[in-house]
Coordinates of C-alpha atoms in Angstrom, one line a residue:
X6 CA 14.7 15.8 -19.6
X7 CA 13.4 17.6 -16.9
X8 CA 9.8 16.7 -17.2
X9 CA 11.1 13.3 -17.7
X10 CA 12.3 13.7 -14.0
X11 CA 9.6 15.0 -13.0
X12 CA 7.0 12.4 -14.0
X13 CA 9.7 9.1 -12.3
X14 CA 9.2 11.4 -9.0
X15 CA 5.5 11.5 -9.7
X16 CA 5.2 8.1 -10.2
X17 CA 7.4 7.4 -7.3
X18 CA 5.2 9.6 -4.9
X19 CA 1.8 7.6 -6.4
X20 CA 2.7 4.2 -7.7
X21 CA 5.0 3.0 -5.1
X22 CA 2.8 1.2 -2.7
X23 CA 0.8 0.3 -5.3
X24 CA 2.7 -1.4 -7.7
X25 CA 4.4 -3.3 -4.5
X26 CA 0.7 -4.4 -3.0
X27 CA 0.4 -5.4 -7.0
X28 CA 3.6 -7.1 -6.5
X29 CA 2.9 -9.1 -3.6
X30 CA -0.5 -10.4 -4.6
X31 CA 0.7 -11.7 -7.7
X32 CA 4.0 -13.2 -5.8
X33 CA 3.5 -13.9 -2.2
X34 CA 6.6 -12.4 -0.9
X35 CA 7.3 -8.9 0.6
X36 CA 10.9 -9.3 -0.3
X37 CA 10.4 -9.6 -3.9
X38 CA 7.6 -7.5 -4.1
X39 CA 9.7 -4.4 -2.9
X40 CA 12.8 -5.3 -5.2
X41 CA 10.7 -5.6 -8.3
X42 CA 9.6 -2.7 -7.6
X43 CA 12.8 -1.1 -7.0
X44 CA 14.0 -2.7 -10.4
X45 CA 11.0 -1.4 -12.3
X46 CA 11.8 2.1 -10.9
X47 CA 15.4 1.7 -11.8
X48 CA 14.6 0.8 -14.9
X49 CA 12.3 3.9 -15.8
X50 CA 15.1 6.0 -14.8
X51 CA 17.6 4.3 -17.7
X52 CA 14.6 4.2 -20.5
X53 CA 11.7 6.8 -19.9
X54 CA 14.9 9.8 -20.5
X55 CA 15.2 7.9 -24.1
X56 CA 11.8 6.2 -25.4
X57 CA 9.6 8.7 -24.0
X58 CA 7.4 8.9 -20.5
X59 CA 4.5 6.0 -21.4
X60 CA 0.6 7.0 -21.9
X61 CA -0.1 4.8 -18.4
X62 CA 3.2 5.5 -16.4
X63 CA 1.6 2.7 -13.7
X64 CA 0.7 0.4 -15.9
X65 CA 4.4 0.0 -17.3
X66 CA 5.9 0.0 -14.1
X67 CA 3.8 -3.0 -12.9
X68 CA 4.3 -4.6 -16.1
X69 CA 7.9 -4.1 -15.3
X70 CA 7.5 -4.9 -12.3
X71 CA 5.8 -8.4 -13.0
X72 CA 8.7 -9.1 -15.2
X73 CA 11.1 -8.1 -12.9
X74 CA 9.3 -10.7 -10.0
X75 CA 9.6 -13.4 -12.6
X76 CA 13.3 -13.1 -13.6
X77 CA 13.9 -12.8 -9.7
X78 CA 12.2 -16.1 -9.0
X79 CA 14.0 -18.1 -12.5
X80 CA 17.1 -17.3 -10.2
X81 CA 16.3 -18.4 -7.4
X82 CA 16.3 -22.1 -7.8
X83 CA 14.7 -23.0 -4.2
X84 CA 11.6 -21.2 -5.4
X85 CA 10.7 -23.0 -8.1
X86 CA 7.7 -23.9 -7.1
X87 CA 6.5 -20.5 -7.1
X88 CA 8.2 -19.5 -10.6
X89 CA 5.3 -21.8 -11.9
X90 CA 2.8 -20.5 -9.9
X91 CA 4.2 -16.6 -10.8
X92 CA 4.4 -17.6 -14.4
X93 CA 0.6 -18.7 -14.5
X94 CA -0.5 -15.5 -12.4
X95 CA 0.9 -13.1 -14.9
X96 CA 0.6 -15.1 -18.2
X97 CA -2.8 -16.2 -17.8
X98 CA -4.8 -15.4 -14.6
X99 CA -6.9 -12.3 -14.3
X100 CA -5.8 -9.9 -11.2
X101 CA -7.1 -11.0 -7.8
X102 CA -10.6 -9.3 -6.3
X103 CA -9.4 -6.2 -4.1
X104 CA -11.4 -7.7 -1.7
X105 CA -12.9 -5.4 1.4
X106 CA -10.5 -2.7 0.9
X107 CA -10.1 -0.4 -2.0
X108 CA -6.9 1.5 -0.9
X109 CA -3.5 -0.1 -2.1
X110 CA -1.4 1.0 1.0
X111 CA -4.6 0.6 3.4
X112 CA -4.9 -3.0 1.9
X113 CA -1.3 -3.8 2.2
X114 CA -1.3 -2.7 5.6
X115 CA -4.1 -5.1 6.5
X116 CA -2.4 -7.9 4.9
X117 CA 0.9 -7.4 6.5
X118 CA -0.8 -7.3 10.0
X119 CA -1.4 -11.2 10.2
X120 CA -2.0 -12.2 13.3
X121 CA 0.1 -15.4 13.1
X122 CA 2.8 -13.2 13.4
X123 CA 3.5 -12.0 17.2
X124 CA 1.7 -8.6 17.6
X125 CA 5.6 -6.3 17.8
X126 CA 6.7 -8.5 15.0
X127 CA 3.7 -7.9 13.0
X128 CA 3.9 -3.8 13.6
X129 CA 7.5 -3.5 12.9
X130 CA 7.6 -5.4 9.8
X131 CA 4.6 -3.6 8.4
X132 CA 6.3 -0.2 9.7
X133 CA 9.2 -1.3 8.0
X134 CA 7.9 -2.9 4.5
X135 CA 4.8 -0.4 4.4
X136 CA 5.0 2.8 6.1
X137 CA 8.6 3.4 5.0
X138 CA 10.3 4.0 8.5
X139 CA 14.1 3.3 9.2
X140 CA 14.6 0.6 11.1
X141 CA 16.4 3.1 13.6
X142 CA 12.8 5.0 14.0
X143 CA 11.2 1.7 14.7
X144 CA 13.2 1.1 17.2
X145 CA 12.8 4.6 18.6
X146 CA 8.9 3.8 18.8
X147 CA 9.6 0.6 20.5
X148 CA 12.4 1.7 23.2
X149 CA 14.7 -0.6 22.0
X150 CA 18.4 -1.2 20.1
X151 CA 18.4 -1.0 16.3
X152 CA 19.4 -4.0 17.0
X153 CA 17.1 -5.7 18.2
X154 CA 14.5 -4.5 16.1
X155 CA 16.5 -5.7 13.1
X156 CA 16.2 -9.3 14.7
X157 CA 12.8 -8.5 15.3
X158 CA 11.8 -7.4 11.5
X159 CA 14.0 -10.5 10.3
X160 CA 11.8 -13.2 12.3
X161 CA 8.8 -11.7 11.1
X162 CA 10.2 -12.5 7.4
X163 CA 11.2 -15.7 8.0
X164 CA 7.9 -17.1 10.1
X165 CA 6.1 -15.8 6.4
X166 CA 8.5 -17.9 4.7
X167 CA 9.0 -20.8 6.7
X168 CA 5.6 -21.0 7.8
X169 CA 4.0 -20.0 4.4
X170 CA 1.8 -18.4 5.8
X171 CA -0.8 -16.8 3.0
X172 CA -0.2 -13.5 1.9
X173 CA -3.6 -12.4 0.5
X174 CA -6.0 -10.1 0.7
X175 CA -7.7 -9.6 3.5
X176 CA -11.8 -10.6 3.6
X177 CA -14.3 -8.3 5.4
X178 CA -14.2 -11.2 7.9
X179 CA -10.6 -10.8 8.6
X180 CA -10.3 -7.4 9.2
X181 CA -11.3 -7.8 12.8
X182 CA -8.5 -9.6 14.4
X183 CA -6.1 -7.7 12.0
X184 CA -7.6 -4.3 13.0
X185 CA -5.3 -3.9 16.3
X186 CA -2.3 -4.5 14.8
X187 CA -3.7 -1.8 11.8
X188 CA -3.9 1.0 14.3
X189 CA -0.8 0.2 16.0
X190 CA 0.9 1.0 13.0
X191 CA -1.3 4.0 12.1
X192 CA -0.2 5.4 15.4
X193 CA 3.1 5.2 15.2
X194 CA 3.3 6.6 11.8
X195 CA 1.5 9.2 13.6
X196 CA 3.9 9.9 16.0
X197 CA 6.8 9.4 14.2
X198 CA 5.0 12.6 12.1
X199 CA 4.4 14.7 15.2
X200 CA 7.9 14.6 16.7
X201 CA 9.9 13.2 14.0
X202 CA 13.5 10.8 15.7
X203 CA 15.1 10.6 12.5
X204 CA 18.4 12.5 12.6
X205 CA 18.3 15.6 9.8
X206 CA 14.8 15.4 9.8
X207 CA 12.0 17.9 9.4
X208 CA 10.6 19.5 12.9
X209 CA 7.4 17.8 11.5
X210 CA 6.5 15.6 9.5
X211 CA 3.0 16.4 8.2
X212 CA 3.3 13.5 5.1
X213 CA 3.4 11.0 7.8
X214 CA 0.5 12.5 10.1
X215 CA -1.4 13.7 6.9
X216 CA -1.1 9.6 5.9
X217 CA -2.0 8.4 8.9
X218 CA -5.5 10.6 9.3
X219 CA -6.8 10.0 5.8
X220 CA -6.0 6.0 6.7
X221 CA -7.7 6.3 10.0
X222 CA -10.6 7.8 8.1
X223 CA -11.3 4.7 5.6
X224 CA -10.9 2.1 8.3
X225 CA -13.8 4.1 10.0
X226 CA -15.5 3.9 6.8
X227 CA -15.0 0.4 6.9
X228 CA -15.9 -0.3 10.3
X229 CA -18.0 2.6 11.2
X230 CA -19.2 0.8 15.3
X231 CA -15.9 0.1 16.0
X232 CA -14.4 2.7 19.1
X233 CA -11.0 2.3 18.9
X234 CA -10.8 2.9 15.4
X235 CA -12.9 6.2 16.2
X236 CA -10.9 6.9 19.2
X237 CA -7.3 6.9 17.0
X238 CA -8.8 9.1 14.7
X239 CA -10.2 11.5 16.7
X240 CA -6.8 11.5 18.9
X241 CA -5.4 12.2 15.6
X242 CA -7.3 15.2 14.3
X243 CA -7.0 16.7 18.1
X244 CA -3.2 16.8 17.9
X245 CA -2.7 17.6 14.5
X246 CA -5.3 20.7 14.6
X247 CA -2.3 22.2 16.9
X248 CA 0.3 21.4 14.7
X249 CA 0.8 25.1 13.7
X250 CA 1.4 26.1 16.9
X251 CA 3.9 23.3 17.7
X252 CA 7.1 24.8 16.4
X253 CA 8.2 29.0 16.7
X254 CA 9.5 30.4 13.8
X255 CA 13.1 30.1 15.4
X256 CA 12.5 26.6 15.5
X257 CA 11.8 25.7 18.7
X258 CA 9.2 23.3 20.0
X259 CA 6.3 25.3 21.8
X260 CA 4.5 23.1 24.6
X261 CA 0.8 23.1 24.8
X262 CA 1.2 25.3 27.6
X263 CA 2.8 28.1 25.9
X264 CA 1.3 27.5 22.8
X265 CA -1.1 30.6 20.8
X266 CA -4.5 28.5 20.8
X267 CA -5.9 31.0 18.5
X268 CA -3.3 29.2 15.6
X269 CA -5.2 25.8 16.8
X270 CA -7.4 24.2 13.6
X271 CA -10.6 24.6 14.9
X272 CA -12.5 22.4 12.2
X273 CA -10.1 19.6 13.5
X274 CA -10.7 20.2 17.0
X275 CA -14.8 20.3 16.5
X276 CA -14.7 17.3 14.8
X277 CA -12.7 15.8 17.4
X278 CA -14.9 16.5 19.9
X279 CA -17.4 15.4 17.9
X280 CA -16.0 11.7 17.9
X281 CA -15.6 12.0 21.2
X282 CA -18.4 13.2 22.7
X283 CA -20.2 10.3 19.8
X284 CA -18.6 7.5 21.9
X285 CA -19.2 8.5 25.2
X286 CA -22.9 8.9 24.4
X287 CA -22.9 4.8 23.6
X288 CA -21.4 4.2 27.2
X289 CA -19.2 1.4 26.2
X290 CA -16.4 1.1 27.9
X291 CA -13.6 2.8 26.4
X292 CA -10.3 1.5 24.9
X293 CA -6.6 2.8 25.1
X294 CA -7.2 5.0 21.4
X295 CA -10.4 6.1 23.2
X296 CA -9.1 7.4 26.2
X297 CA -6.2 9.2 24.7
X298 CA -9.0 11.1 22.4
X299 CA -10.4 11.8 25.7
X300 CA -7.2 13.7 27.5
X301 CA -6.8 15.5 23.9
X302 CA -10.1 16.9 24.3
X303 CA -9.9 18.0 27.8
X304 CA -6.7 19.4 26.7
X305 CA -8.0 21.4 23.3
X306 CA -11.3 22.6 25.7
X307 CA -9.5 24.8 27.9
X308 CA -9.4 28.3 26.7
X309 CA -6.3 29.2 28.1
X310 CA -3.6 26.2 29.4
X311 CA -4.2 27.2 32.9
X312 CA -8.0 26.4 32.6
X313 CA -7.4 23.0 32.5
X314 CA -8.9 20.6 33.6
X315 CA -6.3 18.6 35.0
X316 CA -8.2 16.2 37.9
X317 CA -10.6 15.0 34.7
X318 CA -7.1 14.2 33.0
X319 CA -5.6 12.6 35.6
X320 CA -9.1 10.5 36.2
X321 CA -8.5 9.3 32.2
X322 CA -4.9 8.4 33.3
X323 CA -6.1 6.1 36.1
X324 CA -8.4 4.5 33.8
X325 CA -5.9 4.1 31.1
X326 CA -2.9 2.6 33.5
X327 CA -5.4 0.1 34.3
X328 CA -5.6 -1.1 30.4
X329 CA -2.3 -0.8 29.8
X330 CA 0.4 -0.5 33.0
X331 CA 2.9 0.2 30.5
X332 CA 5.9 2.7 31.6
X333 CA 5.1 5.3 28.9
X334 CA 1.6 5.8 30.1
X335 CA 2.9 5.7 33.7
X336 CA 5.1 8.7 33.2
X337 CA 2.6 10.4 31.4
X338 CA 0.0 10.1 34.3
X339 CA 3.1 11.2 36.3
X340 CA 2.7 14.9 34.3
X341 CA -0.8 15.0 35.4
X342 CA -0.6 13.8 39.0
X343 CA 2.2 16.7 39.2
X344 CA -0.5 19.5 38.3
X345 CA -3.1 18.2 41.0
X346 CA -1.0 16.9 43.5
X347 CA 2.6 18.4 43.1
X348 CA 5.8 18.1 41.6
X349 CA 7.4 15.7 44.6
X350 CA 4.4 13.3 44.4
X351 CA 4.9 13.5 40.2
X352 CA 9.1 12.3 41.3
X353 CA 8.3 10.1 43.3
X354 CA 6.1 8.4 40.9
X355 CA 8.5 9.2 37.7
X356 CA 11.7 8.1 39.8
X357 CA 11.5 4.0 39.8
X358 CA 10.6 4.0 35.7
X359 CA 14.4 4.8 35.3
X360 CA 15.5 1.4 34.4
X361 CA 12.4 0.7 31.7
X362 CA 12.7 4.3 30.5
X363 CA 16.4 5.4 30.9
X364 CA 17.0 5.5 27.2
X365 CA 13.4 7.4 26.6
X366 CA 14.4 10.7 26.0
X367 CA 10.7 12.3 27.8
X368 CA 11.7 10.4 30.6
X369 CA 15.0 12.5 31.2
X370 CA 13.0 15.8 30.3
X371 CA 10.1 14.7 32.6
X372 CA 12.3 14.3 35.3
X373 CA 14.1 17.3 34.4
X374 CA 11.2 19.7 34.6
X375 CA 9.8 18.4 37.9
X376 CA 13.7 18.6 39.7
X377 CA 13.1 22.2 38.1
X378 CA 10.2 22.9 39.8
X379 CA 11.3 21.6 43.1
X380 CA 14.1 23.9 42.7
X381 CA 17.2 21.4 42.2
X382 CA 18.7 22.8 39.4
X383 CA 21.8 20.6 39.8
X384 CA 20.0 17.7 39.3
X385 CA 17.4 19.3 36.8
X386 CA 21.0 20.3 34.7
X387 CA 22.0 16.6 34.3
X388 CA 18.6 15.2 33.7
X389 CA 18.6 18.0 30.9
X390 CA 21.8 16.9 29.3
X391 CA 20.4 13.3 29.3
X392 CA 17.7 14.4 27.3
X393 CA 19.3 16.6 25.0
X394 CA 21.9 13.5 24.3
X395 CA 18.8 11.3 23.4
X396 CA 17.0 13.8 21.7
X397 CA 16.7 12.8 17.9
X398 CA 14.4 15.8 16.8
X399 CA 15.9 19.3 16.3
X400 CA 12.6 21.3 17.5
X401 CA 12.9 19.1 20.8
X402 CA 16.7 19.7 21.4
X403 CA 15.7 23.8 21.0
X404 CA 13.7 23.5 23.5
X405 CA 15.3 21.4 26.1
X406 CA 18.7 23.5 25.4
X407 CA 16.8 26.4 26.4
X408 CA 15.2 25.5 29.4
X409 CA 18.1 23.8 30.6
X410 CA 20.2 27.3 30.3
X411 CA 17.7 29.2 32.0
X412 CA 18.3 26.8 35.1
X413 CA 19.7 29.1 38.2
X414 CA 23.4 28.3 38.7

């Protein structure tokens, strides 16, 4: 029974995104894709115990699968157009090419990143359908109301639907204006690895950043000129070569300033550079996933945290505001311009993103740290509690708990 068990979470773990990129190939539809699935799944768990784990575990689940899709569409009379059309697929029609891209979750990705969708639409849903967020952490990423984002993820599904727009395979020659949205997503997922919002989750979440780096890597294989893809990937490997040095064995997030360098990866961090230092040598001007590498690099070059260079980071920051004048970046130049100018200047810069960033979390602990510095601990203490109360990662809360305490009274 137990290797029964066993080999369903196995399968679970490397058939899931699979069978559902199988799914909604054959089908056309996300939403039947993923409860075929489900079925199939379900359905191993009632027979496998009995009749025996099958020679090809994936093979019988997208058999199931297929079935599953059919019966679903047979009872849904306003799709009985595409019962036909399913029907044929599976009966008679040999699988579609894989087309450009060889990975099943890579591939479904791509697909669900169509640019008739509006660019947030199009990243949520595929957060959602493909990378196996809540829609709570989705709506962490994008500063907005669960909500919202529910609405969001809903109008996505029904522009597929009421638009029919196609749901195939992407072509090499579509993987251009898909590949913004592709990295979009891949970044999140990122982030949603390196400081996990879910509540009861894991300090870190290295399946979700391990995920994201070995996708970044095939899209570079697949488009080996293009910076931006470079750029995501090397920001990638230069924040997740510190990861070991990110949480103390109490539990507590350790900033980069206080972290022990010597636990840094330093594979990760030379090939970092690498990508780095291999885009600026083609002098193209560099995008937003470019830049970011960039301030990672200056950051993972300094010896110690005080030899940093903080005037080249800062420099990066002006560029990058310039791209994209977006709150989050602002307050993260703010960090910077703190460091080479000072902490009232950082303030005074931080202070009017309160009403775009007032349910951000960093914002509260930004402001927090630079009333700190300035020595108004009153006001430090509240900012503190506002980012504690947002706070969704345990590591984080450590931290901010601590720092707030040690606050003179």
């Amino acid at each position: 029974m137990k290797d029964v068990e066993n080999a369903i979470t196995l399968a679970h773990k490397e058939e899931w995104a699979r069978v559902v990129a199988t799914m909604a190939r054959r089908f056309g539809d996300l939403d039947i894709a993923e409860e075929a699935t489900s079925e199939a799944f379900a359905i191993a768990v009632e027979r496998w115990p009995a009749d025996g784990i099958p020679p090809n575990p994936g093979g019988w689940l997208t058999t199931t699968a297929s079935r599953e899709a059919i019966d679903l569409i047979r009872r849904e009379s306003k799709r009985h157009g595409k019962h036909k059309e399913a029907m044929r697929i599976y009966d008679n029609d040999p699988h579609l090419p894989l087309g450009a891209i060889d990975d099943d979750r890579l591939r479904l990705i791509f697909t669900c990143c169509h640019p008739a969708l509006v660019m947030e639409n199009r990243v949520a849903l595929t957060l959602r359908m493909v990378g196996g967020l809540t829609v709570d952490e989705i709506a962490r990423a994008f500063l907005v109301q669960e909500t919202t984002m529910r609405r969001r993820i809903t109008r996505a599904k029904v522009k597929i639907k009421v638009a029919q727009i196609p749901f195939r395979m992407p072509s090499t020659d579509d993987l251009p204006e898909r590949t913004s949205g592709v990295l979009a997503v891949l970044f999140l997922v990122f982030n949603e690895g390196y400081l996990p919002t879910g509540p009861n989750t894991d300090a870190v979440r290295d399946d979700l950043t391990t995920e994201a780096i070995r996708l970044a890597r095939l899209i570079r294989n697949l488009m080996p000129e293009d910076g931006e893809v470079i750029g995501l990937l090397a920001m990638m490997l230069l924040i997740e070569a510190r990861r070991a040095a990110r949480v103390s064995s109490s539990g507590e997030l350790v900033t980069i300033d206080e972290q022990v360098r010597a636990a840094w990866n330093s594979a990760l961090i030379a090939e970092g550079h690498s990508l780095v230092r291999e885009r600026l040598k083609t002098g193209v001007p560099p995008g937003r996933y470019q830049i970011l590498a960039a301030i990672n690099a200056v950051h993972t070059s300094a010896p110690e945290s005080r030899d940093t260079d903080w005037s080249q980071v800062l420099a990066l920051y002006n560029h990058m505001i310039r791209l994209d004048p977006s709150p989050i970046v602002a307050l993260n130049r703010a960090i910077a311009i703190a460091e080479v100018d000072s902490p009232e200047v950082a303030l005074a810069t931080v202070d009017p993103l309160h009403a775009a960033l007032n349910n951000y979390h960093a914002f509260h602990a930004t402001r927090a740290d630079l009333l700190r510095r300035l020595g108004l601990s009153l006001e430090a203490h509240e900012a503190y509690d506002r980012a504690i109360e947002l706070s969704g990662n345990s590591a984080e809360t450590a931290y901010l708990i601590r720092r707030r305490d040690q606050l003179a009274r």
